[in-house]
Amino acid sequence: MDIIRWGLGSTAVRITEEYIYRQPQRDRLSHFIELMEMLNPHSRPKNWLELLPGNWRLLYSTGRHIGLTLRQPPVRVLIGNAHLTITKASNVDTSMSFTSEIGFTVVTGKEWPHNKIGINGKLQANSLFKLKAGRRLYLKEERTTGRFSLNQSNSEDSVLEKLSSRKWRRTVPFKEFPSSLPVAKLIAGDNDLAMSLDDPLAQNVDAASQVIKEIRTQVPPEMFDLSKLVCGTYIDSRMLVLRGVNGSALLFTRYCASESCR
């Protein structure tokens, strides 16, 4: 039985690493996101004003990943759903109110319990954005001079190779990768951050600061600090891609909390 349990556990870890944390799988997801951005059906901000408001759930980020590690954090925090709620601030201008809400559970003790029961909490960030038209430029470092020029990078080269295949040739509207793509530029205002914790950690300031530090380690920084969101590159009725200041992409799907729309 020990051998069987060891084999099952090893297989589960290997499958998880292969399909979630391995670099080839992450590259595939990045390529799909870049393909979506190139074929974005709504590139004008006026279309985003209609499609952007609503509730969005974070599915994936191409930025930093912790993965499976033997790291021993000072406090054990289990991240739940990360939601982004967007509402129109006014019907007159292009202002949008962004609210990031991250649910989590703080597990006390030295070991992870089997049932993962702990103290529930919620982290909320709010910011006001203005929506404007913009363009995303692609930079490539030249091997001879070491300088940057407007062209596609190695990642975009791979995307262009996919689009040049027989499967995509008739549907793609251009034959070569463009030096820039239209985006919806996001101009952020002040960022407000609030956190709520259930008892008994609600009155412990030191424990709350450790919880925030651990959440910042696990959650993409764009969800913690909304001012790091700089542009939107893809949107339709069910999917949303936002880009951060460091170039990472955040993939969202539309989320409905009520039972009537599930």
mmCIF file of N, CA and C in Angstrom, residues 4 9 26 30 33 39 43 57 78 94 114 120 132-133 173 179-180 192 204 220 227 261:
data_model
loop_
_atom_site.group_PDB
_atom_site.id
_atom_site.type_symbol
_atom_site.label_atom_id
_atom_site.label_comp_id
_atom_site.label_asym_id
_atom_site.label_seq_id
_atom_site.Cartn_x
_atom_site.Cartn_y
_atom_site.Cartn_z
ATOM 1 N N ILE A 4 1.918 1.871 -3.531
ATOM 2 C CA ILE A 4 0.798 2.364 -4.339
ATOM 3 C C ILE A 4 0.540 3.840 -4.043
ATOM 4 N N GLY A 9 0.824 9.501 -5.618
ATOM 5 C CA GLY A 9 1.246 10.867 -5.330
ATOM 6 C C GLY A 9 2.246 11.396 -6.343
ATOM 7 N N ARG A 26 3.114 26.726 -20.309
ATOM 8 C CA ARG A 26 2.919 28.157 -20.131
ATOM 9 C C ARG A 26 3.163 28.903 -21.439
ATOM 10 N N SER A 30 0.573 31.360 -23.456
ATOM 11 C CA SER A 30 0.980 32.700 -23.888
ATOM 12 C C SER A 30 0.734 32.893 -25.378
ATOM 13 N N ILE A 33 -2.960 33.457 -26.008
ATOM 14 C CA ILE A 33 -3.351 34.807 -25.626
ATOM 15 C C ILE A 33 -2.896 35.819 -26.669
ATOM 16 N N LEU A 39 -6.230 39.003 -33.070
ATOM 17 C CA LEU A 39 -7.535 38.891 -33.721
ATOM 18 C C LEU A 39 -8.635 39.544 -32.889
ATOM 19 N N SER A 43 -11.320 46.712 -30.998
ATOM 20 C CA SER A 43 -10.100 47.456 -30.724
ATOM 21 C C SER A 43 -10.355 48.905 -30.333
ATOM 22 N N ARG A 57 -13.608 36.915 -13.569
ATOM 23 C CA ARG A 57 -12.833 36.017 -12.698
ATOM 24 C C ARG A 57 -11.470 35.751 -13.320
ATOM 25 N N LEU A 78 -4.302 30.179 1.915
ATOM 26 C CA LEU A 78 -4.893 29.475 0.782
ATOM 27 C C LEU A 78 -5.745 30.465 -0.007
ATOM 28 N N THR A 94 -15.533 58.614 -19.945
ATOM 29 C CA THR A 94 -15.044 57.240 -20.119
ATOM 30 C C THR A 94 -14.426 56.687 -18.839
ATOM 31 N N HIS A 114 -5.840 18.577 6.679
ATOM 32 C CA HIS A 114 -6.412 17.899 5.525
ATOM 33 C C HIS A 114 -7.649 18.627 4.996
ATOM 34 N N ASN A 120 -11.187 32.920 7.510
ATOM 35 C CA ASN A 120 -11.492 33.518 6.213
ATOM 36 C C ASN A 120 -11.164 35.011 6.207
ATOM 37 N N LYS A 132 -8.852 55.279 -22.892
ATOM 38 C CA LYS A 132 -8.465 56.030 -24.084
ATOM 39 C C LYS A 132 -7.916 55.076 -25.133
ATOM 40 N N ALA A 133 -7.850 55.553 -26.353
ATOM 41 C CA ALA A 133 -7.271 54.754 -27.435
ATOM 42 C C ALA A 133 -5.756 54.794 -27.344
ATOM 43 N N PRO A 173 -6.094 38.390 -41.194
ATOM 44 C CA PRO A 173 -6.228 39.543 -42.098
ATOM 45 C C PRO A 173 -4.912 40.145 -42.564
ATOM 46 N N SER A 179 3.976 45.886 -36.391
ATOM 47 C CA SER A 179 4.867 46.455 -35.382
ATOM 48 C C SER A 179 4.105 46.991 -34.181
ATOM 49 N N SER A 180 2.780 47.155 -34.303
ATOM 50 C CA SER A 180 1.967 47.622 -33.189
ATOM 51 C C SER A 180 0.534 47.163 -33.389
ATOM 52 N N ASP A 192 -6.779 52.293 -3.708
ATOM 53 C CA ASP A 192 -7.164 52.101 -2.313
ATOM 54 C C ASP A 192 -7.194 50.611 -2.003
ATOM 55 N N ASN A 204 -4.970 41.369 15.297
ATOM 56 C CA ASN A 204 -3.529 41.126 15.307
ATOM 57 C C ASN A 204 -2.901 41.814 14.088
ATOM 58 N N PRO A 220 -0.947 37.716 -8.649
ATOM 59 C CA PRO A 220 -0.325 38.651 -9.591
ATOM 60 C C PRO A 220 -0.363 40.076 -9.056
ATOM 61 N N SER A 227 -3.127 49.947 -10.251
ATOM 62 C CA SER A 227 -2.463 50.953 -11.079
ATOM 63 C C SER A 227 -1.422 50.341 -12.009
ATOM 64 N N CYS A 261 -27.959 32.908 -13.609
ATOM 65 C CA CYS A 261 -27.177 32.946 -14.817
ATOM 66 C C CYS A 261 -26.096 31.870 -14.828
#
